[in-house]
Amino acid sequence: MISKNLATEVLNIATETGADFAEIYLEEENTASIGVDNGKVESCNDSLTYGAGIRLLKGLQSVYGYTNDLTTKGLKKLAKDLSASFFGEREIELKTIKKVRAGKKHLPKIPYDTYPREKIVKMLKEASEVMKNYDESIVRTTAQFAYSNKKITIFNTDGKQFSDIRCRGRAALVAVASKDGKIETFYRAPGAQKGMEFFLEEVDLNQSAKEVAKSAVTMLSAKECPSGKMPVVIGSGFGGVVFHEACGHSLEASVVSKGLSVFSGKKSEKIASNIVSAVDDATIEGAWGSGNIDDEGNKTRRNVLIKNGILNSYLVDDFNGRRMNEKGNGATRRQSYKYEPTSRMSNTFILPGESTPDEIIADTEFGLYAKSMGGGSVNPATGEFNFAVNEGYLIQDGKITHPVKGATLIGSGKEVLLHVDRVGNDLKREQGMCGASSGMIPADVGQPTIRVSEITVGGTGGDMNNG
Amino acid sequence: MVKYKKIFKKAEEEKIEALELKIKKSNNFSFSFFNNEINSYKMSNSFVISARGIYNGKMGTADSEKYDKNTMDYIIARIKENAMLMDSEDEPLIFKGSKAYKRKNVFNKKLAATSAEEKVKKIKSLDKAIKKASDLITNVETHYYEAAEEYTILNSYGLKLTSKTNYALVYSSATADDETGETKVQTAYRFITDLDNIDEKIFAQEIVEKTISQFGSTPCASGKYKSVFSPKVTGALLSALLSNISAEQVQKKSSLLADKLGQKICSSKITVTESPLKRNPFFRYFDDEGVATYDKILIKNGVLQTYVYNLQTAHKDGVESTGNGYKARGKIDIGLVNVAMKPGRLNQQQLLEKLGKGIYIDEISGTHSGLHSQSGNFSLIASGFMIEDGKKGRPVALITIAGNIFDVFNDVIAVGNDVELQTDGYEVPSILIKQIAISGV
């Protein structure tokens, strides 16, 4: 997008007042989206994201700016304006920039821009039809598809140039069921850092559509969820949002480095039960949260966060790593050039154990089976988390009985992992969008079926012990 | 705007029946302090052009942050291709203009003219005041965020509207540890119109008080409680309720307020207005379709007064757009600007006295996942205080409040006068409600 010579000039302007590091992040992303509402194409949009972010570091201070003006004049002006926030003498000077090869592990086999959009429309309409025809209580369906092709280039004062290409596609299915003055919605949104082959060969959208409609209809007849502390069996796949919220965010250097996390200074200490091991792995081929390099240019890795219950590693970016005397471990991400990068999760999941999901249920006398989880959030300083159960069932005498609605799981991240007493063998990852200071980024959450011996369930159905 | 003329000309040549361009230029400036040291400093300028055009009887759209010699061709080609894929039966509409527009000059010149150094100095002083307010405070982070935007809509029918707005927000978070090693963190924010008038002491006291008053908090017993909800909680639930007055949701059978026009949908204590023309950071005198906005009553004494429309949904119902068409997710959705709930007569203390025995819910989290606007069901993590004899008692945390938003607003006994402007523009007071289900221990 810009030449090495221009990058060198801009970086040298940025560091003329004493910054000890500077970086230019350039991005061009084409995004297309198609929305089918009740079987009709109601929106179809293309959008072009284009710009550059320049970051200057000096000790523990960072200065960041961005612009869409990528002309020589525009970039030099931004670098000059940013450098005006420091008042020292030049400390570093960049002479040459060398390209670092990062690999091309996640390229699509069938790029979206070579695949006819009419065929995507046809696929969405079919899925809509499946949802609508599932039951007469389905009153509305939406099927959306979005894909993007993002090219990034990074130049920094270590004299390095990195680039990466990220192609992602995702479908989102929503079914709205209504009966007797009640409305329930359900959704599923499979995606990958792959091309159209993912939707042609790996996922069956019509099957997903059927399951979405079924869940929405099931929840119409769900009873109020009992509340109070009880054992909770959390289903595989998106159930991993528990780990993501309860623990993952609190392992990010952005909070750990400042002592603002419940897990600050806890490395090598026991933070989970012995049967819990968890990783953050941005190297999985074609996974939703993967990348060849992170957004600072570091090679991505498989970071083992927790090993047999012991805290093994944080997620570290180079800047926050300065407070911790650690180097970045390939976990730096950002939504776009409009965001300063920081430590984030990529594909984060609990590793499989030995029990089968059926054994775990059969072994539970009374509790909640949280089959499908919604999103959640956490306060990293206190570790308090909450997340919604989108599809839940009561477990009585080792059997799943009836569906329950309106449940939220709350607790403290410090405790919930210590209370995991069963880990299943059915590891599955699902796709989500994770929001934090560096924006909304695609991230996989995942886990096998697990059981937490005791967790607070918030519902409207009253205390289970008092009827 | 001369440079956009050729796009209209080219569009006409390419058989695009009508074209609309929206151009946004933004300048942002922000910085933050961590323990009174500046740790981040940001500035930016950005541009985006959003285009919609009618081609072959259908609407196509495209956006670009790049503006160079290829942008015109990109926009026109994308509009045409996207229009060809559309098969919605809705008639595509580009607006010829409202009879009158209530334009106001809301640009804060003083804020724009104040130097960055001056802003940094003032915020540093505020950050320091928070740390000084209590020995228990271990960490303070204070963020200053300022944004200015120039927004223009142009279309083939000669419509041309521009607006220039700016605002500043300060946001702090304070962490405190007590002697037992318990950690609490709370946040506070203010919209700033004049940096010379920041109520430094009051702001510092507010956030510190909020943080340390939560020490020793534990869950309360599960059960149904009479309750007062803070303005923040009221705002979040009201926002979910109002998503159901979108004409699109009603027309597509996804709203529980369908067929409820003119009917009582909540307690007669509740009156809600939308005032896009109010002078504040959210001011809008035209929506994203170029329709003039106006102030209106949405709910009067519990009775639903109107649905809100964009051009498309209004056309379908044979009414006029209410000026609520706002762009989201690549199409014109329906949104609200400057929603306010009419305050009652009681201040917060009087409201708590009226409550007598029950619980005050101060904070909630997780509304993006635990609050379902269509079914109205919610179950949210919450914290607050037990109320005994009308006074705040022990702090409560790690509980959930659960119920249905329609029931909550039906159960309102009284509305407070402690109106607060929320970060999403909702101006709402505390409310006293008959009962709420709490899960604790």
mmCIF file with all atom_site columns, N, CA and C in Angstrom, chain A residues 279-332:
data_model
loop_
_atom_site.group_PDB
_atom_site.id
_atom_site.type_symbol
_atom_site.label_atom_id
_atom_site.label_alt_id
_atom_site.label_comp_id
_atom_site.label_asym_id
_atom_site.label_entity_id
_atom_site.label_seq_id
_atom_site.pdbx_PDB_ins_code
_atom_site.Cartn_x
_atom_site.Cartn_y
_atom_site.Cartn_z
_atom_site.occupancy
_atom_site.B_iso_or_equiv
_atom_site.pdbx_formal_charge
_atom_site.auth_seq_id
_atom_site.auth_comp_id
_atom_site.auth_asym_id
_atom_site.auth_atom_id
_atom_site.pdbx_PDB_model_num
ATOM 1   N N  . VAL A 1 279 ? -6.322  -23.735 26.454 1.00 0.00 ? 279 VAL A N  1
ATOM 2   C CA . VAL A 1 279 ? -5.366  -23.097 25.553 1.00 0.00 ? 279 VAL A CA 1
ATOM 3   C C  . VAL A 1 279 ? -6.010  -21.947 24.785 1.00 0.00 ? 279 VAL A C  1
ATOM 4   N N  . ASP A 1 280 ? -5.144  -21.084 24.279 1.00 0.00 ? 280 ASP A N  1
ATOM 5   C CA . ASP A 1 280 ? -5.558  -20.074 23.305 1.00 0.00 ? 280 ASP A CA 1
ATOM 6   C C  . ASP A 1 280 ? -4.689  -20.346 22.087 1.00 0.00 ? 280 ASP A C  1
ATOM 7   N N  . ASP A 1 281 ? -5.309  -20.703 20.990 1.00 0.00 ? 281 ASP A N  1
ATOM 8   C CA . ASP A 1 281 ? -4.542  -21.189 19.846 1.00 0.00 ? 281 ASP A CA 1
ATOM 9   C C  . ASP A 1 281 ? -4.940  -20.476 18.553 1.00 0.00 ? 281 ASP A C  1
ATOM 10  N N  . ALA A 1 282 ? -4.115  -19.504 18.149 1.00 0.00 ? 282 ALA A N  1
ATOM 11  C CA . ALA A 1 282 ? -4.406  -18.738 16.937 1.00 0.00 ? 282 ALA A CA 1
ATOM 12  C C  . ALA A 1 282 ? -3.810  -19.399 15.701 1.00 0.00 ? 282 ALA A C  1
ATOM 13  N N  . THR A 1 283 ? -3.249  -20.604 15.868 1.00 0.00 ? 283 THR A N  1
ATOM 14  C CA . THR A 1 283 ? -2.581  -21.246 14.724 1.00 0.00 ? 283 THR A CA 1
ATOM 15  C C  . THR A 1 283 ? -3.469  -22.278 14.027 1.00 0.00 ? 283 THR A C  1
ATOM 16  N N  . ILE A 1 284 ? -4.647  -22.566 14.569 1.00 0.00 ? 284 ILE A N  1
ATOM 17  C CA . ILE A 1 284 ? -5.507  -23.601 13.988 1.00 0.00 ? 284 ILE A CA 1
ATOM 18  C C  . ILE A 1 284 ? -5.907  -23.207 12.560 1.00 0.00 ? 284 ILE A C  1
ATOM 19  N N  . GLU A 1 285 ? -5.648  -24.079 11.626 1.00 0.00 ? 285 GLU A N  1
ATOM 20  C CA . GLU A 1 285 ? -5.865  -23.745 10.221 1.00 0.00 ? 285 GLU A CA 1
ATOM 21  C C  . GLU A 1 285 ? -7.330  -23.396 9.944  1.00 0.00 ? 285 GLU A C  1
ATOM 22  N N  . GLY A 1 286 ? -7.519  -22.210 9.422  1.00 0.00 ? 286 GLY A N  1
ATOM 23  C CA . GLY A 1 286 ? -8.852  -21.794 8.990  1.00 0.00 ? 286 GLY A CA 1
ATOM 24  C C  . GLY A 1 286 ? -9.821  -21.470 10.112 1.00 0.00 ? 286 GLY A C  1
ATOM 25  N N  . ALA A 1 287 ? -9.361  -21.468 11.367 1.00 0.00 ? 287 ALA A N  1
ATOM 26  C CA . ALA A 1 287 ? -10.296 -21.183 12.457 1.00 0.00 ? 287 ALA A CA 1
ATOM 27  C C  . ALA A 1 287 ? -10.653 -19.695 12.474 1.00 0.00 ? 287 ALA A C  1
ATOM 28  N N  . TRP A 1 288 ? -11.821 -19.408 12.986 1.00 0.00 ? 288 TRP A N  1
ATOM 29  C CA . TRP A 1 288 ? -12.424 -18.066 13.000 1.00 0.00 ? 288 TRP A CA 1
ATOM 30  C C  . TRP A 1 288 ? -11.502 -17.018 13.618 1.00 0.00 ? 288 TRP A C  1
ATOM 31  N N  . GLY A 1 289 ? -10.780 -17.370 14.674 1.00 0.00 ? 289 GLY A N  1
ATOM 32  C CA . GLY A 1 289 ? -9.940  -16.380 15.357 1.00 0.00 ? 289 GLY A CA 1
ATOM 33  C C  . GLY A 1 289 ? -8.455  -16.488 15.022 1.00 0.00 ? 289 GLY A C  1
ATOM 34  N N  . SER A 1 290 ? -8.105  -17.277 13.996 1.00 0.00 ? 290 SER A N  1
ATOM 35  C CA . SER A 1 290 ? -6.693  -17.510 13.679 1.00 0.00 ? 290 SER A CA 1
ATOM 36  C C  . SER A 1 290 ? -6.064  -16.362 12.899 1.00 0.00 ? 290 SER A C  1
ATOM 37  N N  . GLY A 1 291 ? -4.751  -16.413 12.807 1.00 0.00 ? 291 GLY A N  1
ATOM 38  C CA . GLY A 1 291 ? -4.003  -15.480 11.966 1.00 0.00 ? 291 GLY A CA 1
ATOM 39  C C  . GLY A 1 291 ? -2.604  -16.044 11.799 1.00 0.00 ? 291 GLY A C  1
ATOM 40  N N  . ASN A 1 292 ? -1.907  -15.681 10.740 1.00 0.00 ? 292 ASN A N  1
ATOM 41  C CA . ASN A 1 292 ? -0.519  -16.119 10.603 1.00 0.00 ? 292 ASN A CA 1
ATOM 42  C C  . ASN A 1 292 ? 0.368   -15.355 11.571 1.00 0.00 ? 292 ASN A C  1
ATOM 43  N N  . ILE A 1 293 ? 0.058   -14.038 11.656 1.00 0.00 ? 293 ILE A N  1
ATOM 44  C CA . ILE A 1 293 ? 0.765   -13.185 12.614 1.00 0.00 ? 293 ILE A CA 1
ATOM 45  C C  . ILE A 1 293 ? -0.297  -12.447 13.418 1.00 0.00 ? 293 ILE A C  1
ATOM 46  N N  . ASP A 1 294 ? 0.105   -11.888 14.552 1.00 0.00 ? 294 ASP A N  1
ATOM 47  C CA . ASP A 1 294 ? -0.850  -11.069 15.285 1.00 0.00 ? 294 ASP A CA 1
ATOM 48  C C  . ASP A 1 294 ? -0.755  -9.626  14.770 1.00 0.00 ? 294 ASP A C  1
ATOM 49  N N  . ASP A 1 295 ? -1.465  -8.709  15.385 1.00 0.00 ? 295 ASP A N  1
ATOM 50  C CA . ASP A 1 295 ? -1.532  -7.351  14.832 1.00 0.00 ? 295 ASP A CA 1
ATOM 51  C C  . ASP A 1 295 ? -0.364  -6.454  15.255 1.00 0.00 ? 295 ASP A C  1
ATOM 52  N N  . GLU A 1 296 ? 0.668   -7.076  15.853 1.00 0.00 ? 296 GLU A N  1
ATOM 53  C CA . GLU A 1 296 ? 1.948   -6.382  16.038 1.00 0.00 ? 296 GLU A CA 1
ATOM 54  C C  . GLU A 1 296 ? 2.999   -7.002  15.125 1.00 0.00 ? 296 GLU A C  1
ATOM 55  N N  . GLY A 1 297 ? 2.608   -8.064  14.410 1.00 0.00 ? 297 GLY A N  1
ATOM 56  C CA . GLY A 1 297 ? 3.529   -8.744  13.515 1.00 0.00 ? 297 GLY A CA 1
ATOM 57  C C  . GLY A 1 297 ? 4.154   -9.995  14.119 1.00 0.00 ? 297 GLY A C  1
ATOM 58  N N  . ASN A 1 298 ? 3.919   -10.237 15.414 1.00 0.00 ? 298 ASN A N  1
ATOM 59  C CA . ASN A 1 298 ? 4.485   -11.446 16.028 1.00 0.00 ? 298 ASN A CA 1
ATOM 60  C C  . ASN A 1 298 ? 3.779   -12.688 15.496 1.00 0.00 ? 298 ASN A C  1
ATOM 61  N N  . LYS A 1 299 ? 4.532   -13.774 15.325 1.00 0.00 ? 299 LYS A N  1
ATOM 62  C CA . LYS A 1 299 ? 3.948   -15.040 14.874 1.00 0.00 ? 299 LYS A CA 1
ATOM 63  C C  . LYS A 1 299 ? 2.964   -15.536 15.912 1.00 0.00 ? 299 LYS A C  1
ATOM 64  N N  . THR A 1 300 ? 1.811   -16.011 15.456 1.00 0.00 ? 300 THR A N  1
ATOM 65  C CA . THR A 1 300 ? 0.828   -16.521 16.412 1.00 0.00 ? 300 THR A CA 1
ATOM 66  C C  . THR A 1 300 ? 1.308   -17.857 16.979 1.00 0.00 ? 300 THR A C  1
ATOM 67  N N  . ARG A 1 301 ? 0.728   -18.230 18.132 1.00 0.00 ? 301 ARG A N  1
ATOM 68  C CA . ARG A 1 301 ? 1.158   -19.454 18.813 1.00 0.00 ? 301 ARG A CA 1
ATOM 69  C C  . ARG A 1 301 ? -0.034  -20.165 19.434 1.00 0.00 ? 301 ARG A C  1
ATOM 70  N N  . ARG A 1 302 ? 0.278   -21.371 19.890 1.00 0.00 ? 302 ARG A N  1
ATOM 71  C CA . ARG A 1 302 ? -0.662  -22.062 20.769 1.00 0.00 ? 302 ARG A CA 1
ATOM 72  C C  . ARG A 1 302 ? -0.161  -21.801 22.182 1.00 0.00 ? 302 ARG A C  1
ATOM 73  N N  . ASN A 1 303 ? -0.852  -20.947 22.914 1.00 0.00 ? 303 ASN A N  1
ATOM 74  C CA . ASN A 1 303 ? -0.448  -20.634 24.283 1.00 0.00 ? 303 ASN A CA 1
ATOM 75  C C  . ASN A 1 303 ? -1.249  -21.488 25.255 1.00 0.00 ? 303 ASN A C  1
ATOM 76  N N  . VAL A 1 304 ? -0.556  -22.269 26.065 1.00 0.00 ? 304 VAL A N  1
ATOM 77  C CA . VAL A 1 304 ? -1.243  -23.062 27.099 1.00 0.00 ? 304 VAL A CA 1
ATOM 78  C C  . VAL A 1 304 ? -1.479  -22.136 28.286 1.00 0.00 ? 304 VAL A C  1
ATOM 79  N N  . LEU A 1 305 ? -2.739  -21.818 28.544 1.00 0.00 ? 305 LEU A N  1
ATOM 80  C CA . LEU A 1 305 ? -3.063  -20.864 29.601 1.00 0.00 ? 305 LEU A CA 1
ATOM 81  C C  . LEU A 1 305 ? -3.085  -21.554 30.958 1.00 0.00 ? 305 LEU A C  1
ATOM 82  N N  . ILE A 1 306 ? -3.781  -22.705 30.991 1.00 0.00 ? 306 ILE A N  1
ATOM 83  C CA . ILE A 1 306 ? -3.895  -23.446 32.245 1.00 0.00 ? 306 ILE A CA 1
ATOM 84  C C  . ILE A 1 306 ? -3.522  -24.894 31.967 1.00 0.00 ? 306 ILE A C  1
ATOM 85  N N  . LYS A 1 307 ? -2.620  -25.437 32.792 1.00 0.00 ? 307 LYS A N  1
ATOM 86  C CA . LYS A 1 307 ? -2.227  -26.829 32.609 1.00 0.00 ? 307 LYS A CA 1
ATOM 87  C C  . LYS A 1 307 ? -2.541  -27.577 33.890 1.00 0.00 ? 307 LYS A C  1
ATOM 88  N N  . ASN A 1 308 ? -3.438  -28.543 33.801 1.00 0.00 ? 308 ASN A N  1
ATOM 89  C CA . ASN A 1 308 ? -3.869  -29.318 34.982 1.00 0.00 ? 308 ASN A CA 1
ATOM 90  C C  . ASN A 1 308 ? -4.175  -28.416 36.182 1.00 0.00 ? 308 ASN A C  1
ATOM 91  N N  . GLY A 1 309 ? -4.875  -27.352 35.915 1.00 0.00 ? 309 GLY A N  1
ATOM 92  C CA . GLY A 1 309 ? -5.313  -26.468 36.998 1.00 0.00 ? 309 GLY A CA 1
ATOM 93  C C  . GLY A 1 309 ? -4.342  -25.363 37.370 1.00 0.00 ? 309 GLY A C  1
ATOM 94  N N  . ILE A 1 310 ? -3.113  -25.419 36.843 1.00 0.00 ? 310 ILE A N  1
ATOM 95  C CA . ILE A 1 310 ? -2.094  -24.424 37.209 1.00 0.00 ? 310 ILE A CA 1
ATOM 96  C C  . ILE A 1 310 ? -2.000  -23.345 36.129 1.00 0.00 ? 310 ILE A C  1
ATOM 97  N N  . LEU A 1 311 ? -1.980  -22.064 36.556 1.00 0.00 ? 311 LEU A N  1
ATOM 98  C CA . LEU A 1 311 ? -1.863  -20.960 35.607 1.00 0.00 ? 311 LEU A CA 1
ATOM 99  C C  . LEU A 1 311 ? -0.481  -20.997 34.953 1.00 0.00 ? 311 LEU A C  1
ATOM 100 N N  . ASN A 1 312 ? -0.466  -21.196 33.642 1.00 0.00 ? 312 ASN A N  1
ATOM 101 C CA . ASN A 1 312 ? 0.782   -21.408 32.920 1.00 0.00 ? 312 ASN A CA 1
ATOM 102 C C  . ASN A 1 312 ? 1.237   -20.171 32.159 1.00 0.00 ? 312 ASN A C  1
ATOM 103 N N  . SER A 1 313 ? 0.291   -19.454 31.553 1.00 0.00 ? 313 SER A N  1
ATOM 104 C CA . SER A 1 313 ? 0.690   -18.317 30.723 1.00 0.00 ? 313 SER A CA 1
ATOM 105 C C  . SER A 1 313 ? -0.428  -17.284 30.623 1.00 0.00 ? 313 SER A C  1
ATOM 106 N N  . TYR A 1 314 ? -0.026  -16.021 30.493 1.00 0.00 ? 314 TYR A N  1
ATOM 107 C CA . TYR A 1 314 ? -0.986  -14.955 30.197 1.00 0.00 ? 314 TYR A CA 1
ATOM 108 C C  . TYR A 1 314 ? -1.000  -14.733 28.687 1.00 0.00 ? 314 TYR A C  1
ATOM 109 N N  . LEU A 1 315 ? -1.894  -13.878 28.230 1.00 0.00 ? 315 LEU A N  1
ATOM 110 C CA . LEU A 1 315 ? -1.898  -13.449 26.826 1.00 0.00 ? 315 LEU A CA 1
ATOM 111 C C  . LEU A 1 315 ? -1.247  -12.071 26.796 1.00 0.00 ? 315 LEU A C  1
ATOM 112 N N  . VAL A 1 316 ? -0.127  -11.963 26.092 1.00 0.00 ? 316 VAL A N  1
ATOM 113 C CA . VAL A 1 316 ? 0.697   -10.765 26.243 1.00 0.00 ? 316 VAL A CA 1
ATOM 114 C C  . VAL A 1 316 ? 0.930   -10.057 24.910 1.00 0.00 ? 316 VAL A C  1
ATOM 115 N N  . ASP A 1 317 ? 0.796   -8.735  24.934 1.00 0.00 ? 317 ASP A N  1
ATOM 116 C CA . ASP A 1 317 ? 1.194   -7.914  23.791 1.00 0.00 ? 317 ASP A CA 1
ATOM 117 C C  . ASP A 1 317 ? 2.507   -7.225  24.170 1.00 0.00 ? 317 ASP A C  1
ATOM 118 N N  . ASP A 1 318 ? 3.251   -6.777  23.172 1.00 0.00 ? 318 ASP A N  1
ATOM 119 C CA . ASP A 1 318 ? 4.576   -6.216  23.461 1.00 0.00 ? 318 ASP A CA 1
ATOM 120 C C  . ASP A 1 318 ? 4.505   -5.004  24.394 1.00 0.00 ? 318 ASP A C  1
ATOM 121 N N  . PHE A 1 319 ? 3.505   -4.141  24.184 1.00 0.00 ? 319 PHE A N  1
ATOM 122 C CA . PHE A 1 319 ? 3.453   -2.911  24.987 1.00 0.00 ? 319 PHE A CA 1
ATOM 123 C C  . PHE A 1 319 ? 3.157   -3.207  26.462 1.00 0.00 ? 319 PHE A C  1
ATOM 124 N N  . ASN A 1 320 ? 2.073   -3.936  26.748 1.00 0.00 ? 320 ASN A N  1
ATOM 125 C CA . ASN A 1 320 ? 1.770   -4.250  28.147 1.00 0.00 ? 320 ASN A CA 1
ATOM 126 C C  . ASN A 1 320 ? 2.820   -5.183  28.743 1.00 0.00 ? 320 ASN A C  1
ATOM 127 N N  . GLY A 1 321 ? 3.468   -5.974  27.853 1.00 0.00 ? 321 GLY A N  1
ATOM 128 C CA . GLY A 1 321 ? 4.550   -6.844  28.298 1.00 0.00 ? 321 GLY A CA 1
ATOM 129 C C  . GLY A 1 321 ? 5.681   -6.050  28.952 1.00 0.00 ? 321 GLY A C  1
ATOM 130 N N  . ARG A 1 322 ? 5.817   -4.776  28.561 1.00 0.00 ? 322 ARG A N  1
ATOM 131 C CA . ARG A 1 322 ? 6.872   -3.939  29.155 1.00 0.00 ? 322 ARG A CA 1
ATOM 132 C C  . ARG A 1 322 ? 6.705   -3.816  30.671 1.00 0.00 ? 322 ARG A C  1
ATOM 133 N N  . ARG A 1 323 ? 5.450   -3.750  31.134 1.00 0.00 ? 323 ARG A N  1
ATOM 134 C CA . ARG A 1 323 ? 5.228   -3.668  32.586 1.00 0.00 ? 323 ARG A CA 1
ATOM 135 C C  . ARG A 1 323 ? 5.509   -4.995  33.287 1.00 0.00 ? 323 ARG A C  1
ATOM 136 N N  . MET A 1 324 ? 5.497   -6.084  32.499 1.00 0.00 ? 324 MET A N  1
ATOM 137 C CA . MET A 1 324 ? 5.593   -7.427  33.095 1.00 0.00 ? 324 MET A CA 1
ATOM 138 C C  . MET A 1 324 ? 6.946   -8.081  32.820 1.00 0.00 ? 324 MET A C  1
ATOM 139 N N  . ASN A 1 325 ? 7.835   -7.355  32.142 1.00 0.00 ? 325 ASN A N  1
ATOM 140 C CA . ASN A 1 325 ? 9.104   -7.939  31.698 1.00 0.00 ? 325 ASN A CA 1
ATOM 141 C C  . ASN A 1 325 ? 8.886   -9.202  30.876 1.00 0.00 ? 325 ASN A C  1
ATOM 142 N N  . GLU A 1 326 ? 7.873   -9.151  30.017 1.00 0.00 ? 326 GLU A N  1
ATOM 143 C CA . GLU A 1 326 ? 7.630   -10.294 29.130 1.00 0.00 ? 326 GLU A CA 1
ATOM 144 C C  . GLU A 1 326 ? 7.506   -9.784  27.704 1.00 0.00 ? 326 GLU A C  1
ATOM 145 N N  . LYS A 1 327 ? 7.829   -10.655 26.759 1.00 0.00 ? 327 LYS A N  1
ATOM 146 C CA . LYS A 1 327 ? 7.638   -10.324 25.345 1.00 0.00 ? 327 LYS A CA 1
ATOM 147 C C  . LYS A 1 327 ? 6.234   -10.735 24.935 1.00 0.00 ? 327 LYS A C  1
ATOM 148 N N  . GLY A 1 328 ? 5.716   -10.116 23.900 1.00 0.00 ? 328 GLY A N  1
ATOM 149 C CA . GLY A 1 328 ? 4.408   -10.506 23.369 1.00 0.00 ? 328 GLY A CA 1
ATOM 150 C C  . GLY A 1 328 ? 4.432   -11.957 22.924 1.00 0.00 ? 328 GLY A C  1
ATOM 151 N N  . ASN A 1 329 ? 3.310   -12.678 23.147 1.00 0.00 ? 329 ASN A N  1
ATOM 152 C CA . ASN A 1 329 ? 3.284   -14.067 22.706 1.00 0.00 ? 329 ASN A CA 1
ATOM 153 C C  . ASN A 1 329 ? 2.270   -14.305 21.581 1.00 0.00 ? 329 ASN A C  1
ATOM 154 N N  . GLY A 1 330 ? 2.243   -13.359 20.659 1.00 0.00 ? 330 GLY A N  1
ATOM 155 C CA . GLY A 1 330 ? 1.429   -13.546 19.453 1.00 0.00 ? 330 GLY A CA 1
ATOM 156 C C  . GLY A 1 330 ? -0.056  -13.373 19.691 1.00 0.00 ? 330 GLY A C  1
ATOM 157 N N  . ALA A 1 331 ? -0.423  -12.620 20.734 1.00 0.00 ? 331 ALA A N  1
ATOM 158 C CA . ALA A 1 331 ? -1.833  -12.514 21.103 1.00 0.00 ? 331 ALA A CA 1
ATOM 159 C C  . ALA A 1 331 ? -2.351  -11.081 21.007 1.00 0.00 ? 331 ALA A C  1
ATOM 160 N N  . THR A 1 332 ? -1.735  -10.277 20.128 1.00 0.00 ? 332 THR A N  1
ATOM 161 C CA . THR A 1 332 ? -2.134  -8.872  20.031 1.00 0.00 ? 332 THR A CA 1
ATOM 162 C C  . THR A 1 332 ? -3.120  -8.702  18.887 1.00 0.00 ? 332 THR A C  1
#
